[in-house]
Amino acid sequence: MSGDAPPEPRQVAIIGSGPAGLTAAIYCARANLTPVVFEGEPSSTSDQPGGQLMLTTDVENYPGFPGGIMGPELMVAFRAQAARFGAEIRTEKVSRVDFTERPFRLWVGEDPGGEPASSAHAVIVSTGAQSLMLGLEAEDRLIGRGLSTCATCDGFFFGGQEIAVVGGGDSAMEEALFLTKFATKVTVIHRRDQLRASKIMQDRAFASDRIEFLWNHIVADVLGTESVEGVRVRHTETGTERTLPLAGLFIAIGHRPNTDLFRGSLAMKSNGYLITEPGSTRTNVPGVFACGDVQDDVYRQAVTAAGSGCMAAIDAERWLEAQHDAKHR
């Protein structure tokens, strides 16, 4: 045969390499399923290698690290562990999939034509989600340095300080209320004159003596070089600007799952998150599993993502065994 012959199908292909994808890789590799992991590309705005923890500094709530650990350091350890057990890790971003027949086919690159880069009897999707941002230059500089998108992850660092939350929906109110456990004052910055949050969440936020509201304002800039020192806000009607001295800023304007690749192939909720069967990681396509933030619009934590990655690997292993048993009856 010529060198152009397509490669043999893998047992498992994993798309994405955050805590979910790499945990799935560890479990699949230890089960001798020789997984291939498409970890994404460093220049990609979504599905980047290592996931959102690569943008996080101190991680203090991941079990097993009483002194905390840097997000990138944690993900490097995840990756090394997967590789140790035999997972093949490819620094490429999957740009096209075909789940209409087995083995499933995956393409990479800007122009995903021609022969697929890989094929697999089972696929685990772990492409994660990304927090919606304000589009300010300072966000890249200060993310993880006083600027955060996760109160549960980072609220502890702001004990006794004044901080702000941007947003007006349920997520923003949940973040603000959680942050009152630590901060002396939480200012909710909202571009409108009323909240979009549900009535019960509004009532809870309004009842807190630690939450203040700054209506009809947007964040024009985040101030600080090494860490957040304040924000410059602008009135949406008058254009008047002023500075608020703050130790931290939490952006809570929503999340977007990285699921564009799977539109038309996998069932999704109205918000774009993949649908999995209750109590499992199975999608609507037999042999395709989803784990981590790509299917979790509730918890969105590294530890829950890793747990679901374990589930996906076990689900995939058992599914492949069932297929093999059925074929040889």
mmCIF file of C-alpha atoms in Angstrom:
data_model
loop_
_atom_site.group_PDB
_atom_site.id
_atom_site.type_symbol
_atom_site.label_atom_id
_atom_site.label_comp_id
_atom_site.label_asym_id
_atom_site.label_seq_id
_atom_site.Cartn_x
_atom_site.Cartn_y
_atom_site.Cartn_z
ATOM 1 C CA MET A 1 0.000 0.000 0.000
ATOM 2 C CA SER A 2 1.116 3.573 -0.601
ATOM 3 C CA GLY A 3 2.019 5.996 2.173
ATOM 4 C CA ASP A 4 -1.322 7.716 1.606
ATOM 5 C CA ALA A 5 -3.269 4.880 3.215
ATOM 6 C CA PRO A 6 -5.399 6.177 6.091
ATOM 7 C CA PRO A 7 -4.149 5.338 9.582
ATOM 8 C CA GLU A 8 -5.734 2.495 11.495
ATOM 9 C CA PRO A 9 -8.681 3.610 13.623
ATOM 10 C CA ARG A 10 -7.858 4.316 17.256
ATOM 11 C CA GLN A 11 -9.919 2.882 20.060
ATOM 12 C CA VAL A 12 -10.519 6.334 21.542
ATOM 13 C CA ALA A 13 -9.919 9.884 20.347
ATOM 14 C CA ILE A 14 -10.198 12.734 22.847
ATOM 15 C CA ILE A 15 -10.926 16.268 21.669
ATOM 16 C CA GLY A 16 -9.722 18.829 24.203
ATOM 17 C CA SER A 17 -7.145 18.790 26.974
ATOM 18 C CA GLY A 18 -8.359 20.532 30.105
ATOM 19 C CA PRO A 19 -8.847 18.635 33.373
ATOM 20 C CA ALA A 20 -11.659 16.603 31.797
ATOM 21 C CA GLY A 21 -9.842 15.589 28.632
ATOM 22 C CA LEU A 22 -6.551 14.743 30.298
ATOM 23 C CA THR A 23 -8.223 12.773 33.085
ATOM 24 C CA ALA A 24 -10.086 10.820 30.406
ATOM 25 C CA ALA A 25 -6.742 10.251 28.679
ATOM 26 C CA ILE A 26 -5.163 8.922 31.890
ATOM 27 C CA TYR A 27 -7.986 6.450 32.458
ATOM 28 C CA CYS A 28 -8.184 5.386 28.805
ATOM 29 C CA ALA A 29 -4.431 4.886 28.587
ATOM 30 C CA ARG A 30 -4.363 2.793 31.770
ATOM 31 C CA ALA A 31 -7.141 0.674 30.257
ATOM 32 C CA ASN A 32 -4.884 -0.005 27.230
ATOM 33 C CA LEU A 33 -7.174 1.904 24.869
ATOM 34 C CA THR A 34 -4.176 3.810 23.387
ATOM 35 C CA PRO A 35 -6.029 7.147 23.205
ATOM 36 C CA VAL A 36 -5.007 10.035 20.986
ATOM 37 C CA VAL A 37 -5.614 13.484 22.466
ATOM 38 C CA PHE A 38 -6.085 16.500 20.230
ATOM 39 C CA GLU A 39 -5.150 19.147 22.773
ATOM 40 C CA GLY A 40 -5.807 22.212 20.623
ATOM 41 C CA GLU A 41 -3.471 24.968 19.525
ATOM 42 C CA PRO A 42 -1.785 27.641 21.683
ATOM 43 C CA SER A 43 -2.964 30.423 19.371
ATOM 44 C CA SER A 44 -6.591 29.347 19.562
ATOM 45 C CA THR A 45 -9.070 31.530 21.481
ATOM 46 C CA SER A 46 -10.999 28.378 22.354
ATOM 47 C CA ASP A 47 -10.000 24.783 23.008
ATOM 48 C CA GLN A 48 -6.472 25.855 23.958
ATOM 49 C CA PRO A 49 -4.100 23.227 25.370
ATOM 50 C CA GLY A 50 -4.719 22.794 29.076
ATOM 51 C CA GLY A 51 -8.041 24.623 29.074
ATOM 52 C CA GLN A 52 -8.989 27.588 31.251
ATOM 53 C CA LEU A 53 -6.583 26.630 34.049
ATOM 54 C CA MET A 54 -3.751 27.778 31.808
ATOM 55 C CA LEU A 55 -5.061 31.314 32.457
ATOM 56 C CA THR A 56 -5.266 30.824 36.227
ATOM 57 C CA THR A 57 -2.548 31.673 38.726
ATOM 58 C CA ASP A 58 -3.116 30.265 42.226
ATOM 59 C CA VAL A 59 -5.398 27.230 42.456
ATOM 60 C CA GLU A 60 -6.135 26.608 46.123
ATOM 61 C CA ASN A 61 -9.267 24.468 45.945
ATOM 62 C CA TYR A 62 -7.993 21.471 43.978
ATOM 63 C CA PRO A 63 -7.709 18.515 46.370
ATOM 64 C CA GLY A 64 -4.236 17.281 47.198
ATOM 65 C CA PHE A 65 -2.436 20.619 47.163
ATOM 66 C CA PRO A 66 -2.734 22.137 50.638
ATOM 67 C CA GLY A 67 -0.359 24.935 49.701
ATOM 68 C CA GLY A 68 -2.064 25.601 46.361
ATOM 69 C CA ILE A 69 -0.629 25.192 42.883
ATOM 70 C CA MET A 70 -0.351 27.362 39.796
ATOM 71 C CA GLY A 71 -2.934 26.532 37.143
ATOM 72 C CA PRO A 72 -0.414 25.931 34.332
ATOM 73 C CA GLU A 73 1.726 23.799 36.649
ATOM 74 C CA LEU A 74 -1.275 21.630 37.485
ATOM 75 C CA MET A 75 -2.128 21.117 33.826
ATOM 76 C CA VAL A 76 1.477 20.281 32.911
ATOM 77 C CA ALA A 77 1.309 17.548 35.568
ATOM 78 C CA PHE A 78 -1.998 16.257 34.146
ATOM 79 C CA ARG A 79 -0.449 16.137 30.668
ATOM 80 C CA ALA A 80 2.709 14.363 31.823
ATOM 81 C CA GLN A 81 0.675 11.749 33.663
ATOM 82 C CA ALA A 82 -1.423 11.024 30.574
ATOM 83 C CA ALA A 83 1.706 10.727 28.442
ATOM 84 C CA ARG A 84 3.356 8.461 31.009
ATOM 85 C CA PHE A 85 0.645 5.860 30.545
ATOM 86 C CA GLY A 86 0.862 5.977 26.769
ATOM 87 C CA ALA A 87 -1.618 8.599 25.587
ATOM 88 C CA GLU A 88 -0.547 10.205 22.316
ATOM 89 C CA ILE A 89 -0.952 13.985 22.584
ATOM 90 C CA ARG A 90 -1.158 16.013 19.397
ATOM 91 C CA THR A 91 -0.975 19.804 19.525
ATOM 92 C CA GLU A 92 -3.609 20.250 16.853
ATOM 93 C CA LYS A 93 -7.143 21.584 16.834
ATOM 94 C CA VAL A 94 -9.900 19.428 15.402
ATOM 95 C CA SER A 95 -11.711 21.459 12.774
ATOM 96 C CA ARG A 96 -14.227 18.927 11.439
ATOM 97 C CA VAL A 97 -15.850 15.722 12.624
ATOM 98 C CA ASP A 98 -18.015 13.057 11.035
ATOM 99 C CA PHE A 99 -20.088 11.109 13.526
ATOM 100 C CA THR A 100 -22.472 9.626 10.969
ATOM 101 C CA GLU A 101 -20.730 6.254 10.860
ATOM 102 C CA ARG A 102 -18.041 4.290 12.655
ATOM 103 C CA PRO A 103 -15.175 4.569 12.885
ATOM 104 C CA PHE A 104 -15.735 8.273 13.520
ATOM 105 C CA ARG A 105 -13.510 10.605 11.525
ATOM 106 C CA LEU A 106 -11.668 13.742 12.621
ATOM 107 C CA TRP A 107 -9.937 16.417 10.583
ATOM 108 C CA VAL A 108 -7.503 19.132 11.676
ATOM 109 C CA GLY A 109 -6.244 22.360 10.133
ATOM 110 C CA GLU A 110 -7.628 25.489 8.549
ATOM 111 C CA ASP A 111 -8.922 23.713 5.428
ATOM 112 C CA PRO A 112 -10.275 20.383 6.695
ATOM 113 C CA GLY A 113 -10.587 18.580 3.402
ATOM 114 C CA GLY A 114 -9.111 15.361 2.087
ATOM 115 C CA GLU A 115 -8.372 12.396 4.278
ATOM 116 C CA PRO A 116 -9.099 12.686 8.007
ATOM 117 C CA ALA A 117 -6.211 13.137 10.416
ATOM 118 C CA SER A 118 -7.523 10.334 12.575
ATOM 119 C CA SER A 119 -10.413 7.977 13.090
ATOM 120 C CA ALA A 120 -11.650 6.269 16.209
ATOM 121 C CA HIS A 121 -14.247 3.789 17.368
ATOM 122 C CA ALA A 122 -15.168 6.065 20.288
ATOM 123 C CA VAL A 123 -14.756 9.803 20.807
ATOM 124 C CA ILE A 124 -14.659 11.805 24.029
ATOM 125 C CA VAL A 125 -15.502 15.490 23.654
ATOM 126 C CA SER A 126 -13.925 17.751 26.263
ATOM 127 C CA THR A 127 -13.556 21.088 24.501
ATOM 128 C CA GLY A 128 -14.689 23.096 27.525
ATOM 129 C CA ALA A 129 -16.247 26.532 27.642
ATOM 130 C CA GLN A 130 -14.949 30.051 27.710
ATOM 131 C CA SER A 131 -16.058 32.964 29.850
ATOM 132 C CA LEU A 132 -17.439 35.896 27.929
ATOM 133 C CA MET A 133 -15.179 38.899 28.432
ATOM 134 C CA LEU A 134 -15.500 42.654 28.046
ATOM 135 C CA GLY A 135 -13.013 42.928 25.208
ATOM 136 C CA LEU A 136 -10.537 45.150 27.054
ATOM 137 C CA GLU A 137 -6.776 44.979 26.533
ATOM 138 C CA ALA A 138 -6.224 44.866 30.289
ATOM 139 C CA GLU A 139 -8.099 41.572 30.588
ATOM 140 C CA ASP A 140 -5.250 39.588 29.041
ATOM 141 C CA ARG A 141 -2.768 41.275 31.356
ATOM 142 C CA LEU A 142 -4.705 40.982 34.609
ATOM 143 C CA ILE A 143 -6.652 37.721 34.328
ATOM 144 C CA GLY A 144 -5.718 35.722 37.416
ATOM 145 C CA ARG A 145 -4.214 38.821 38.999
ATOM 146 C CA GLY A 146 -7.269 40.333 40.565
ATOM 147 C CA LEU A 147 -9.458 39.874 37.502
ATOM 148 C CA SER A 148 -11.501 36.697 37.566
ATOM 149 C CA THR A 149 -14.479 34.956 36.031
ATOM 150 C CA CYS A 150 -15.086 32.573 38.933
ATOM 151 C CA ALA A 151 -16.049 33.701 42.431
ATOM 152 C CA THR A 152 -16.006 30.137 43.751
ATOM 153 C CA CYS A 153 -12.420 29.778 42.551
ATOM 154 C CA ASP A 154 -11.005 33.136 43.615
ATOM 155 C CA GLY A 155 -13.298 34.803 46.149
ATOM 156 C CA PHE A 156 -11.190 33.610 49.065
ATOM 157 C CA PHE A 157 -8.322 35.870 47.984
ATOM 158 C CA PHE A 158 -10.338 39.056 48.577
ATOM 159 C CA GLY A 159 -11.040 38.877 52.284
ATOM 160 C CA GLY A 160 -11.536 42.344 53.789
ATOM 161 C CA GLN A 161 -11.289 44.145 50.440
ATOM 162 C CA GLU A 162 -13.594 46.026 48.071
ATOM 163 C CA ILE A 163 -14.351 44.409 44.737
ATOM 164 C CA ALA A 164 -16.837 44.628 41.866
ATOM 165 C CA VAL A 165 -18.906 42.292 39.724
ATOM 166 C CA VAL A 166 -19.887 43.098 36.146
ATOM 167 C CA GLY A 167 -23.245 41.748 34.986
ATOM 168 C CA GLY A 168 -26.952 41.759 35.703
ATOM 169 C CA GLY A 169 -28.120 38.170 35.355
ATOM 170 C CA ASP A 170 -28.515 35.290 37.781
ATOM 171 C CA SER A 171 -24.846 34.359 37.465
ATOM 172 C CA ALA A 172 -23.754 37.863 38.396
ATOM 173 C CA MET A 173 -26.026 37.899 41.440
ATOM 174 C CA GLU A 174 -24.792 34.475 42.519
ATOM 175 C CA GLU A 175 -21.211 35.687 42.221
ATOM 176 C CA ALA A 176 -21.921 38.896 44.129
ATOM 177 C CA LEU A 177 -23.709 37.111 46.952
ATOM 178 C CA PHE A 178 -20.955 34.532 47.266
ATOM 179 C CA LEU A 179 -18.307 37.255 47.358
ATOM 180 C CA THR A 180 -19.982 38.976 50.316
ATOM 181 C CA LYS A 181 -18.584 36.113 52.419
ATOM 182 C CA PHE A 182 -15.132 37.640 51.920
ATOM 183 C CA ALA A 183 -15.257 41.222 50.648
ATOM 184 C CA THR A 184 -16.298 44.209 52.743
ATOM 185 C CA LYS A 185 -18.102 45.683 49.754
ATOM 186 C CA VAL A 186 -19.227 44.326 46.392
ATOM 187 C CA THR A 187 -20.248 46.808 43.711
ATOM 188 C CA VAL A 188 -22.404 45.394 40.934
ATOM 189 C CA ILE A 189 -21.733 47.285 37.713
ATOM 190 C CA HIS A 190 -24.573 46.975 35.214
ATOM 191 C CA ARG A 191 -25.099 48.685 31.893
ATOM 192 C CA ARG A 192 -28.856 49.008 32.383
ATOM 193 C CA ASP A 193 -31.091 50.499 35.065
ATOM 194 C CA GLN A 194 -32.542 47.158 36.111
ATOM 195 C CA LEU A 195 -31.343 43.603 36.463
ATOM 196 C CA ARG A 196 -32.034 40.666 34.170
ATOM 197 C CA ALA A 197 -31.765 38.243 37.072
ATOM 198 C CA SER A 198 -34.733 36.290 38.387
ATOM 199 C CA LYS A 199 -36.862 37.975 41.036
ATOM 200 C CA ILE A 200 -35.618 35.750 43.831
ATOM 201 C CA MET A 201 -31.977 36.465 43.003
ATOM 202 C CA GLN A 202 -32.667 40.182 42.779
ATOM 203 C CA ASP A 203 -34.356 40.164 46.166
ATOM 204 C CA ARG A 204 -31.420 38.375 47.757
ATOM 205 C CA ALA A 205 -28.910 40.791 46.263
ATOM 206 C CA PHE A 206 -30.925 43.888 47.209
ATOM 207 C CA ALA A 207 -31.241 42.591 50.768
ATOM 208 C CA SER A 208 -27.475 42.331 51.262
ATOM 209 C CA ASP A 209 -25.890 45.250 53.081
ATOM 210 C CA ARG A 210 -22.564 44.475 51.409
ATOM 211 C CA ILE A 211 -23.793 44.846 47.825
ATOM 212 C CA GLU A 212 -24.142 48.213 46.108
ATOM 213 C CA PHE A 213 -25.368 48.795 42.567
ATOM 214 C CA LEU A 214 -23.887 51.082 39.951
ATOM 215 C CA TRP A 215 -26.588 51.422 37.311
ATOM 216 C CA ASN A 216 -26.179 52.499 33.684
ATOM 217 C CA HIS A 217 -22.421 52.056 33.709
ATOM 218 C CA ILE A 218 -19.912 50.000 31.774
ATOM 219 C CA VAL A 219 -16.291 49.195 32.555
ATOM 220 C CA ALA A 220 -14.166 51.320 30.232
ATOM 221 C CA ASP A 221 -10.831 50.037 31.538
ATOM 222 C CA VAL A 222 -9.282 47.921 34.258
ATOM 223 C CA LEU A 223 -6.435 49.666 36.054
ATOM 224 C CA GLY A 224 -3.226 48.154 37.345
ATOM 225 C CA THR A 225 0.012 46.754 35.975
ATOM 226 C CA GLU A 226 0.778 43.697 38.101
ATOM 227 C CA SER A 227 -2.658 43.372 39.715
ATOM 228 C CA VAL A 228 -6.056 45.059 39.669
ATOM 229 C CA GLU A 229 -5.988 48.451 41.380
ATOM 230 C CA GLY A 230 -9.328 49.798 40.171
ATOM 231 C CA VAL A 231 -11.646 50.256 37.239
ATOM 232 C CA ARG A 232 -12.645 53.219 35.123
ATOM 233 C CA VAL A 233 -16.397 53.224 34.548
ATOM 234 C CA ARG A 234 -18.436 55.189 32.028
ATOM 235 C CA HIS A 235 -22.077 56.258 32.286
ATOM 236 C CA THR A 236 -23.961 54.817 29.340
ATOM 237 C CA GLU A 237 -26.113 57.932 28.855
ATOM 238 C CA THR A 238 -23.903 60.895 29.752
ATOM 239 C CA GLY A 239 -20.507 59.417 28.899
ATOM 240 C CA THR A 240 -19.114 60.686 32.192
ATOM 241 C CA GLU A 241 -16.210 58.630 33.491
ATOM 242 C CA ARG A 242 -14.860 58.067 36.984
ATOM 243 C CA THR A 243 -12.490 55.716 38.744
ATOM 244 C CA LEU A 244 -13.385 53.153 41.386
ATOM 245 C CA PRO A 245 -10.480 51.911 43.529
ATOM 246 C CA LEU A 246 -10.866 48.139 43.781
ATOM 247 C CA ALA A 247 -8.796 45.087 44.647
ATOM 248 C CA GLY A 248 -10.643 42.773 42.293
ATOM 249 C CA LEU A 249 -13.058 42.595 39.402
ATOM 250 C CA PHE A 250 -15.259 39.600 38.603
ATOM 251 C CA ILE A 251 -16.733 39.398 35.103
ATOM 252 C CA ALA A 252 -20.041 37.535 35.142
ATOM 253 C CA ILE A 253 -21.646 38.197 31.776
ATOM 254 C CA GLY A 254 -21.946 34.559 30.777
ATOM 255 C CA HIS A 255 -20.104 31.575 29.352
ATOM 256 C CA ARG A 256 -19.942 30.124 25.881
ATOM 257 C CA PRO A 257 -19.332 26.398 25.386
ATOM 258 C CA ASN A 258 -16.890 25.439 22.649
ATOM 259 C CA THR A 259 -19.424 23.419 20.698
ATOM 260 C CA ASP A 260 -19.535 25.062 17.251
ATOM 261 C CA LEU A 261 -17.636 22.077 15.889
ATOM 262 C CA PHE A 262 -20.478 19.751 16.859
ATOM 263 C CA ARG A 263 -23.506 21.679 15.618
ATOM 264 C CA GLY A 264 -25.654 19.346 13.547
ATOM 265 C CA SER A 265 -23.833 16.316 14.974
ATOM 266 C CA LEU A 266 -24.592 16.290 18.702
ATOM 267 C CA ALA A 267 -27.690 17.325 20.641
ATOM 268 C CA MET A 268 -27.345 20.613 22.519
ATOM 269 C CA LYS A 269 -29.281 22.704 24.963
ATOM 270 C CA SER A 270 -30.559 26.095 23.865
ATOM 271 C CA ASN A 271 -27.442 27.665 25.422
ATOM 272 C CA GLY A 272 -25.135 25.491 23.318
ATOM 273 C CA TYR A 273 -23.994 23.045 26.002
ATOM 274 C CA LEU A 274 -23.931 19.394 24.947
ATOM 275 C CA ILE A 275 -26.665 17.148 26.298
ATOM 276 C CA THR A 276 -25.596 13.982 28.079
ATOM 277 C CA GLU A 277 -27.786 11.264 29.523
ATOM 278 C CA PRO A 278 -28.455 11.748 33.250
ATOM 279 C CA GLY A 279 -25.873 9.930 35.335
ATOM 280 C CA SER A 280 -23.554 9.329 32.396
ATOM 281 C CA THR A 281 -21.452 11.087 29.760
ATOM 282 C CA ARG A 282 -23.251 9.521 26.791
ATOM 283 C CA THR A 283 -24.418 11.895 24.071
ATOM 284 C CA ASN A 284 -27.177 11.227 21.566
ATOM 285 C CA VAL A 285 -24.643 9.523 19.268
ATOM 286 C CA PRO A 286 -23.660 6.039 20.497
ATOM 287 C CA GLY A 287 -19.908 5.948 20.983
ATOM 288 C CA VAL A 288 -19.523 9.692 21.499
ATOM 289 C CA PHE A 289 -19.149 10.927 25.060
ATOM 290 C CA ALA A 290 -18.899 14.447 26.524
ATOM 291 C CA CYS A 291 -17.315 15.590 29.757
ATOM 292 C CA GLY A 292 -16.226 18.733 31.554
ATOM 293 C CA ASP A 293 -17.461 22.256 30.982
ATOM 294 C CA VAL A 294 -18.638 21.521 27.446
ATOM 295 C CA GLN A 295 -21.637 19.767 29.005
ATOM 296 C CA ASP A 296 -21.683 21.355 32.484
ATOM 297 C CA ASP A 297 -23.391 24.730 32.751
ATOM 298 C CA VAL A 298 -23.870 24.468 36.528
ATOM 299 C CA TYR A 299 -20.649 23.700 38.415
ATOM 300 C CA ARG A 300 -17.813 24.561 36.009
ATOM 301 C CA GLN A 301 -15.009 23.564 38.400
ATOM 302 C CA ALA A 302 -11.709 21.842 37.619
ATOM 303 C CA VAL A 303 -12.433 19.045 40.065
ATOM 304 C CA THR A 304 -15.895 18.320 38.648
ATOM 305 C CA ALA A 305 -14.453 18.423 35.130
ATOM 306 C CA ALA A 306 -11.784 15.903 36.090
ATOM 307 C CA GLY A 307 -14.416 13.686 37.682
ATOM 308 C CA SER A 308 -16.543 13.703 34.559
ATOM 309 C CA GLY A 309 -13.437 12.923 32.488
ATOM 310 C CA CYS A 310 -13.016 9.774 34.562
ATOM 311 C CA MET A 311 -16.673 8.953 33.933
ATOM 312 C CA ALA A 312 -16.286 9.454 30.185
ATOM 313 C CA ALA A 313 -13.302 7.129 30.011
ATOM 314 C CA ILE A 314 -15.123 4.396 31.928
ATOM 315 C CA ASP A 315 -18.267 4.894 29.824
ATOM 316 C CA ALA A 316 -16.199 4.651 26.629
ATOM 317 C CA GLU A 317 -14.333 1.548 27.818
ATOM 318 C CA ARG A 318 -17.543 -0.254 28.749
ATOM 319 C CA TRP A 319 -19.221 0.773 25.506
ATOM 320 C CA LEU A 320 -16.305 -0.531 23.441
ATOM 321 C CA GLU A 321 -16.378 -3.807 25.380
ATOM 322 C CA ALA A 322 -20.098 -4.152 24.715
ATOM 323 C CA GLN A 323 -19.531 -3.553 20.999
ATOM 324 C CA HIS A 324 -16.800 -6.162 20.932
ATOM 325 C CA ASP A 325 -18.926 -8.704 22.813
ATOM 326 C CA ALA A 326 -21.889 -8.134 20.487
ATOM 327 C CA LYS A 327 -19.679 -8.568 17.418
ATOM 328 C CA HIS A 328 -18.302 -11.904 18.606
ATOM 329 C CA ARG A 329 -21.484 -13.556 19.829
#
